[in-house]
Short mmCIF file of C-alpha atoms in Angstrom, two decimals:
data_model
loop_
_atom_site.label_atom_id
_atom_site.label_comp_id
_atom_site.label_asym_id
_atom_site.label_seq_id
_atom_site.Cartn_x
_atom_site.Cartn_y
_atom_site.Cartn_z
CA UNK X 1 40.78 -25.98 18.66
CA UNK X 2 38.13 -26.99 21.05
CA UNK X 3 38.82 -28.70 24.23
CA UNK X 4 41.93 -28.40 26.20
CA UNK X 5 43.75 -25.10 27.51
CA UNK X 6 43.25 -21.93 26.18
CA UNK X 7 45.96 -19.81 24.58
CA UNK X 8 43.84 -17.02 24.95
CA UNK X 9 40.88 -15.67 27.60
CA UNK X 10 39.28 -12.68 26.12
CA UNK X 11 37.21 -11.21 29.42
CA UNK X 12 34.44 -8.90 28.35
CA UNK X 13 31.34 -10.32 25.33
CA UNK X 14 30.68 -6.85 24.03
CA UNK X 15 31.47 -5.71 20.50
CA UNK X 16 35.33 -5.39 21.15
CA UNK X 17 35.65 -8.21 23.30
CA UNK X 18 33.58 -10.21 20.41
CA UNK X 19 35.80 -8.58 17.82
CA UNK X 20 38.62 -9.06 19.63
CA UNK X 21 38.30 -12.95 20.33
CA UNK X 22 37.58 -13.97 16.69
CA UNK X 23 40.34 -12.34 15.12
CA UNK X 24 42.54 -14.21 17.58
CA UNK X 25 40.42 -17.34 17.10
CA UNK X 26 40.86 -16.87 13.31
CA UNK X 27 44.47 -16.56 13.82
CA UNK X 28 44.79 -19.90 14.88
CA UNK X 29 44.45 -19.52 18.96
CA UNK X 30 42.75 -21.20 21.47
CA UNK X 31 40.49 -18.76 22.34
CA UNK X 32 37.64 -18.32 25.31
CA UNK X 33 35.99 -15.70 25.93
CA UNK X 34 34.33 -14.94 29.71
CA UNK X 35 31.25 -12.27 29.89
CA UNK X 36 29.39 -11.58 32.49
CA UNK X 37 26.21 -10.78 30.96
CA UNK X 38 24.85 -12.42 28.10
CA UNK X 39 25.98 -10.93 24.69
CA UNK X 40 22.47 -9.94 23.39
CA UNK X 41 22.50 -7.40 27.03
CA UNK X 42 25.69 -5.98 26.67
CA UNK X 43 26.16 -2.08 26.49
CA UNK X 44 26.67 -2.49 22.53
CA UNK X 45 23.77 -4.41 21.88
CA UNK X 46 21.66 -0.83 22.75
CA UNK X 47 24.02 1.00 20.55
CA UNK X 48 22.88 2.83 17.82
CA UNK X 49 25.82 1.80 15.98
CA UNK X 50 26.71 4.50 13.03
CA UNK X 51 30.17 4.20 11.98
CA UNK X 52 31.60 7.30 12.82
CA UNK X 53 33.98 8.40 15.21
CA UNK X 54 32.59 9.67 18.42
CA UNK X 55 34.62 11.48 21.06
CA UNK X 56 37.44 8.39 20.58
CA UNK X 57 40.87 9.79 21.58
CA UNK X 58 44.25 9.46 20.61
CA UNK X 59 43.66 10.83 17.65
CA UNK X 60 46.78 9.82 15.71
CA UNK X 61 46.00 6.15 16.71
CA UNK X 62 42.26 6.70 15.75
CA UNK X 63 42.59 7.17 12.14
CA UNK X 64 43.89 3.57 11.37
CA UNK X 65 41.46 2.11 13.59
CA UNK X 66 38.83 3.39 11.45
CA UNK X 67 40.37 2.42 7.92
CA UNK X 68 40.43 -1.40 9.15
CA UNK X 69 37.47 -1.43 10.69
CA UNK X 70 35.51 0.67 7.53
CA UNK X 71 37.28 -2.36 5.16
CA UNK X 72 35.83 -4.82 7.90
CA UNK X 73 32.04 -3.51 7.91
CA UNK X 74 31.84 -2.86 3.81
CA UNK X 75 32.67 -6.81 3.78
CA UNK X 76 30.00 -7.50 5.78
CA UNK X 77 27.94 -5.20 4.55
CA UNK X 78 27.45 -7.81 1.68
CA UNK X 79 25.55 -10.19 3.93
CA UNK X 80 23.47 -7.87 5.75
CA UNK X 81 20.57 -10.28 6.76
CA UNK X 82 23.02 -12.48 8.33
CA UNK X 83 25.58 -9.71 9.68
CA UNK X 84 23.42 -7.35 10.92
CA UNK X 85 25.64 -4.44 8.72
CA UNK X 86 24.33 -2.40 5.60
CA UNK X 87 25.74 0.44 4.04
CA UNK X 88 23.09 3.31 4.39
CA UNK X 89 23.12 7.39 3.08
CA UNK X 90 22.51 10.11 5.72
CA UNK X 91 23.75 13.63 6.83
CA UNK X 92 26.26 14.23 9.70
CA UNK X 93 25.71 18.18 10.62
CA UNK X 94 27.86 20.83 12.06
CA UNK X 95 31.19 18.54 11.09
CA UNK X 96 33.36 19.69 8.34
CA UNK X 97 35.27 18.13 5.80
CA UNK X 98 38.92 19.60 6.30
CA UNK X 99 39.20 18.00 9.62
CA UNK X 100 37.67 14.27 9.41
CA UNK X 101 41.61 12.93 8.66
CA UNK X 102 42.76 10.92 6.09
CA UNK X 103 40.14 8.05 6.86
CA UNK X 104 38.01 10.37 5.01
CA UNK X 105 38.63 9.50 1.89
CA UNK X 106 37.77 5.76 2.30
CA UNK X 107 34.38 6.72 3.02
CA UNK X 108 31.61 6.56 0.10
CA UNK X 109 29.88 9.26 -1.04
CA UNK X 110 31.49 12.12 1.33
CA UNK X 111 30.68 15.15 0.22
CA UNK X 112 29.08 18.89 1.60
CA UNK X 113 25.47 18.51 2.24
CA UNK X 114 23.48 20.68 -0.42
CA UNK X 115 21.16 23.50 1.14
CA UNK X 116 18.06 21.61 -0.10
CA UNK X 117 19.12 18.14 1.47
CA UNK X 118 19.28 20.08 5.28
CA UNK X 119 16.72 19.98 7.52
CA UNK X 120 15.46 22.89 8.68
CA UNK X 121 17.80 25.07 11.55
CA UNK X 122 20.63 23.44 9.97
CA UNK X 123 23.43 25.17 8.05
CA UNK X 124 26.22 22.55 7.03
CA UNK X 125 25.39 18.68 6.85
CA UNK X 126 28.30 16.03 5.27
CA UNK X 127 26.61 13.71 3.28
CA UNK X 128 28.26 9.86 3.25
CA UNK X 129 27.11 6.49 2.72
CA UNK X 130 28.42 4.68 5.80
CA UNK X 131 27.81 1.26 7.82
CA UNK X 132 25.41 1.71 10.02
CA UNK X 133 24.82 -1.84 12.22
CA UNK X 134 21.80 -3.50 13.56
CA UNK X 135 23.43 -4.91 16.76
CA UNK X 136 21.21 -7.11 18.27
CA UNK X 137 21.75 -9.06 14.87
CA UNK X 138 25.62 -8.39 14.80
CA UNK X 139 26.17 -9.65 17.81
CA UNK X 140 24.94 -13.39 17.57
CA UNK X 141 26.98 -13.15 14.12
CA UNK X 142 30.02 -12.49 15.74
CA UNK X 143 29.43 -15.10 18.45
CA UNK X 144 28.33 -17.71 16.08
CA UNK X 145 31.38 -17.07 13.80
CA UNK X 146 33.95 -17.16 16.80
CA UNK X 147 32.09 -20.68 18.06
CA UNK X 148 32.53 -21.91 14.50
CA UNK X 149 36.30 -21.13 14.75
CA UNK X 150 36.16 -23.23 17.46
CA UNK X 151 36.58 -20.30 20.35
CA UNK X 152 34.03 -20.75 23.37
CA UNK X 153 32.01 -18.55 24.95
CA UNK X 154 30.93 -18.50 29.01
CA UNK X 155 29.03 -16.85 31.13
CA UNK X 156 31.41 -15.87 34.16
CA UNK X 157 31.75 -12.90 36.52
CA UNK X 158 35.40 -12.08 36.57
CA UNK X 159 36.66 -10.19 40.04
CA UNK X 160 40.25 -10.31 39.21
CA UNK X 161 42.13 -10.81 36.41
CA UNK X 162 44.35 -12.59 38.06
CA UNK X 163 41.67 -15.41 37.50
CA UNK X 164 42.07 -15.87 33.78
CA UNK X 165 46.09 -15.35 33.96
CA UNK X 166 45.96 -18.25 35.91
CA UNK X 167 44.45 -20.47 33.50
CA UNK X 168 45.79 -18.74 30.02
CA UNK X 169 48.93 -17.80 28.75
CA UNK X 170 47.45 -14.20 27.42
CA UNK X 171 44.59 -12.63 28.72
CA UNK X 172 42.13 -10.12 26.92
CA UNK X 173 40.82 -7.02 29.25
CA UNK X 174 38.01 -5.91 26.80
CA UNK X 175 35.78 -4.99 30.19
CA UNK X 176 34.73 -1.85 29.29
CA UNK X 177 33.27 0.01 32.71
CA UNK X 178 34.54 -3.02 34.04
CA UNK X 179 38.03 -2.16 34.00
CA UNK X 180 37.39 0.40 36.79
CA UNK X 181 37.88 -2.53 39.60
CA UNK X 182 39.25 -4.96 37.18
CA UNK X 183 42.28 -2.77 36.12
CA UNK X 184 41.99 -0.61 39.23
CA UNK X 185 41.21 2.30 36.13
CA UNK X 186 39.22 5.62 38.08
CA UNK X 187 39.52 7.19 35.03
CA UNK X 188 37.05 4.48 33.02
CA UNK X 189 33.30 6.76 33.50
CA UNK X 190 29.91 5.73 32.69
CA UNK X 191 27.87 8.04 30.08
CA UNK X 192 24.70 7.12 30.00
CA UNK X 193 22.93 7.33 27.04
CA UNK X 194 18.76 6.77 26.04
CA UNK X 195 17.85 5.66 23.29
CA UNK X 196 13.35 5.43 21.92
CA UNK X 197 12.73 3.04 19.25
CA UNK X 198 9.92 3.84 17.17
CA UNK X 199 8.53 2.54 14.19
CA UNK X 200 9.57 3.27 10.88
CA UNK X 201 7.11 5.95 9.01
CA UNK X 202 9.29 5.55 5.48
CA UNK X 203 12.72 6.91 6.58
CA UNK X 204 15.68 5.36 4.69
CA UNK X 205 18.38 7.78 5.43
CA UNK X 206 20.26 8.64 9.13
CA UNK X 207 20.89 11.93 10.71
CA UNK X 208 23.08 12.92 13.11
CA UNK X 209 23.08 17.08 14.41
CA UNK X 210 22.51 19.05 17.30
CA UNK X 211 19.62 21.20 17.42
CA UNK X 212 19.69 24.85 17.76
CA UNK X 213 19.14 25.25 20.84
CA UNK X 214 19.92 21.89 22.61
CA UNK X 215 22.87 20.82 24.21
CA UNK X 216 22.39 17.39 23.22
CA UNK X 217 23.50 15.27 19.92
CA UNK X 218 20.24 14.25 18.16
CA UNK X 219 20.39 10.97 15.47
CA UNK X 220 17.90 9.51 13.77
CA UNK X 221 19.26 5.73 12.55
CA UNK X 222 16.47 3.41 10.56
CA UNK X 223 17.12 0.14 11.73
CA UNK X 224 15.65 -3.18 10.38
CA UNK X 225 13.27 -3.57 13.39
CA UNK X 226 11.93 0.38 13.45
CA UNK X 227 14.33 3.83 13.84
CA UNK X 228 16.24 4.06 16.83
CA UNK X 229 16.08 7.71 18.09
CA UNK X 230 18.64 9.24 20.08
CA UNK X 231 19.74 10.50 22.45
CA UNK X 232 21.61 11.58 25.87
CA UNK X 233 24.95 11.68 27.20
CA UNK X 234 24.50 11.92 31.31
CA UNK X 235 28.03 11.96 32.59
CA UNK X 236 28.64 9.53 35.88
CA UNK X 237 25.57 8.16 35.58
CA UNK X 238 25.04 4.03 36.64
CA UNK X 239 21.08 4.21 36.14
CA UNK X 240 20.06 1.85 33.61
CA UNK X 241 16.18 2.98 33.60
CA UNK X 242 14.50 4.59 31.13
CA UNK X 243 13.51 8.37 31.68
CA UNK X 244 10.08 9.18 30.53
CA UNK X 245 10.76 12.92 30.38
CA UNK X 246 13.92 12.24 28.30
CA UNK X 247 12.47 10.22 26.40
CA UNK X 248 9.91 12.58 25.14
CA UNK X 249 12.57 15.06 24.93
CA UNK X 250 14.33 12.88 22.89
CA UNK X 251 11.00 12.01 19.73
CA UNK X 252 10.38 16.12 20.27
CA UNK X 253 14.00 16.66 18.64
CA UNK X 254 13.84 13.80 15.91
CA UNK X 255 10.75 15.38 15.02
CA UNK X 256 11.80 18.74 14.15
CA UNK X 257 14.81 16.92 12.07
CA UNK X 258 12.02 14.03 10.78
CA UNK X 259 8.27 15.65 11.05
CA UNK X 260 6.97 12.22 9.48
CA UNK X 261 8.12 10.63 13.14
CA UNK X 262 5.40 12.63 14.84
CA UNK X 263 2.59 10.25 16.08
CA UNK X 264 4.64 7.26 15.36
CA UNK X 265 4.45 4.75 17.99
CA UNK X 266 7.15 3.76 20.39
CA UNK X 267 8.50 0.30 20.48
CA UNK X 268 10.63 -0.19 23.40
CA UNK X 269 13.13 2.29 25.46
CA UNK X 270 16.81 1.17 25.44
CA UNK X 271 19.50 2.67 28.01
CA UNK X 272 23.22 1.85 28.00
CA UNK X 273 26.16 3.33 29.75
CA UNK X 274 29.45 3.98 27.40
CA UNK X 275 32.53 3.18 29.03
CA UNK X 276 34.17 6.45 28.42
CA UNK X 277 37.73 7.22 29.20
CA UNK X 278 40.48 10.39 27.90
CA UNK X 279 41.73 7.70 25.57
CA UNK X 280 41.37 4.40 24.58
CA UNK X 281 43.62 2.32 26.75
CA UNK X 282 45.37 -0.13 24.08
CA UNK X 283 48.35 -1.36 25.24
CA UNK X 284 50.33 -4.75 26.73
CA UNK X 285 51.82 -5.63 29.98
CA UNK X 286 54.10 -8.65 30.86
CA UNK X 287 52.01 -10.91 33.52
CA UNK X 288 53.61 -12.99 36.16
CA UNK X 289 54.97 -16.07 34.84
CA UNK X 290 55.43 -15.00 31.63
CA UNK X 291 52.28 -14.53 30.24
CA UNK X 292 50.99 -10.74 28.73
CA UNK X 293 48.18 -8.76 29.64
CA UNK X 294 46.01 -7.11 27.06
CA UNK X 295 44.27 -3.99 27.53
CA UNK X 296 41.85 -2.83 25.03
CA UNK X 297 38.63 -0.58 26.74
CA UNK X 298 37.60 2.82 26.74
CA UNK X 299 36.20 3.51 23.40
CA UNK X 300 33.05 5.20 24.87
CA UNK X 301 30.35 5.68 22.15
CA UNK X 302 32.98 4.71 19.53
CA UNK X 303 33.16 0.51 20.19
CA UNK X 304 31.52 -0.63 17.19
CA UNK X 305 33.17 1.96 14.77
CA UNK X 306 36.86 0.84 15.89
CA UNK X 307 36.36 -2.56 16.63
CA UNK X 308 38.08 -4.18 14.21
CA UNK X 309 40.99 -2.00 14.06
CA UNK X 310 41.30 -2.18 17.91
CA UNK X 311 41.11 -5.73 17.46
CA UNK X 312 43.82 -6.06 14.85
CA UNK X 313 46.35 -4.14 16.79
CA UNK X 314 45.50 -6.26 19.88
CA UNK X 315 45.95 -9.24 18.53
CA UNK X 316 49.23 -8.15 17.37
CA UNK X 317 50.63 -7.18 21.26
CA UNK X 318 48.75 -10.39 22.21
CA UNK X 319 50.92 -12.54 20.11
CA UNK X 320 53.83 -10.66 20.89
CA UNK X 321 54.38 -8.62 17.63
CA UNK X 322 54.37 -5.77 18.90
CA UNK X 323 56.05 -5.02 22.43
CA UNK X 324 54.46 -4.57 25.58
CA UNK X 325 53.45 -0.77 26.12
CA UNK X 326 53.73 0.23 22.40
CA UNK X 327 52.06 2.59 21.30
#
């Protein structure tokens, strides 16, 4: 497949864009894929990447997202060195069982939360083993497996996507906050989210709650290179600094969840901004010529949790199996 026109440009190299192009690329396409920034400094690689469904909307599309992509990430799970994913026990507070959906019952190990397994200020926990992804790591796998399918990968700053459609029969809009200009979409936001890394004192398990008393969701994800402690959701924010006074806010709630994180010493600060929309905007459009248009962005802190089912059912309008618009 290398060399000569592509079937396919995929614009966008986060985790659905990567996702995205290789399921195409697997499928037999010519496929390139354009990104702007470098893969490893895309939005997903700060992400703290627990599957779970976060704020994703519509929610009778969601639920089949999630099945494919669970089926995707226990695969992988079996390689984690080299795929970045493992399967990995924790508690998901304040979230009960009668209204996860029918996805549910894929999941290992759901089940209530026991009082002694609850940290303390916490009532109700879910308990569920889960993928939880080191993304940094996921991310090179998923380019390196799309280059070995024989799909390229280039650094390019896309300003219209009239640029790709002129060069490929079916183009990929997997821009994320991009698709404000690129798809003329106001309603794509940023949410910026802050992230502390911190190394590991001996936890094994995640957490995911909101304190009493805090408006904001605090997790607590052990990750391969230290535990990633979260976090913040600042709505219309673009600043991609790190906050020293969040930041502090941010250990002070782990701690209360996790006393063993006090004293433990900070790493690095990581900031991203989720490309949050009302609902994911998945869906086909005829192009000029011909050719079809591709929309799949939008999945705010939810990417890496329905990127494989996303990618599925865009492959599926890309290649014309499904008709433009359905949904």
């Amino acid at each position: 497949m290398s060399g000569g026109k592509s079937d396919v440009i995929v614009v966008g190299g986060g985790v659905i864009g990567l996702t995205t192009a290789l399921v195409l690329a697997e499928g037999g396409h010519r496929v390139a894929l354009w990104t702007r920034d470098p893969v490893g400094r895309t939005t997903s690689a700060v992400a703290g990447a627990l599957f779970w469904p976060y704020h994703i909307e519509p929610a009778h599309r969601v639920g089949g997202w999630l099945e494919e992509s669970l089926r995707h990430y226990e695969q992988l799970a079996r390689y984690p060195d080299r795929t970045g994913v493992r399967m990995v026990a924790g508690l998901m507070a304040d979230t009960p069982l009668d209204g996860l959906g029918a996805w549910a019952t894929k999941v290992r190990g759901l089940r209530e939360a026991r009082a002694d397994e609850l940290p303390e200020g916490f009532g109700q926990a879910l308990r569920a083993t889960v993928p939880l992804i080191d993304m940094p790591v996921h991310l090179r796998y998923l380019k390196a497996r799309l280059r070995a399918t024989g799909g390229t990968v280039e650094r390019r700053t896309v300003t219209d996507l009239a640029e790709p459609a002129a060069l490929a029969p079916v183009v990929m809009d997997c821009s994320g906050l991009g698709a404000r200009e690129l798809a003329s979409d106001a309603s794509v936001r940023p949410v910026r989210g802050q992230v502390v890394i911190v190394e590991n004192p001996g936890i094994e398990e995640w957490f995911v709650g909101t304190p009493p008393g805090s408006a904001q969701t605090t997790y607590v994800m052990p990750q391969p290179y230290g535990v990633l402690l979260g976090g913040t959701t600042t709505e219309h924010s673009w600043n991609l600094g790190p906050d020293t006074a969040e930041a502090d806010a941010i250990v002070a709630r782990c701690v209360r969840v996790r006393p063993e994180l006090a004293g433990a010493r900070v790493l690095e600060h990581r900031v991203g901004l989720r490309p949050v929309r009302p609902e994911v905007r998945l869906e086909a459009a005829p192009l000029p010529g011909g050719g079809r248009l591709v929309h799949n962005y939008g999945h705010g802190g939810a990417g890496v949790t329905v990127a494989w089912g996303c990618a599925r059912e865009a492959a599926a309008l890309a290649t014309g199996q499904l008709p433009p618009g359905a949904r």
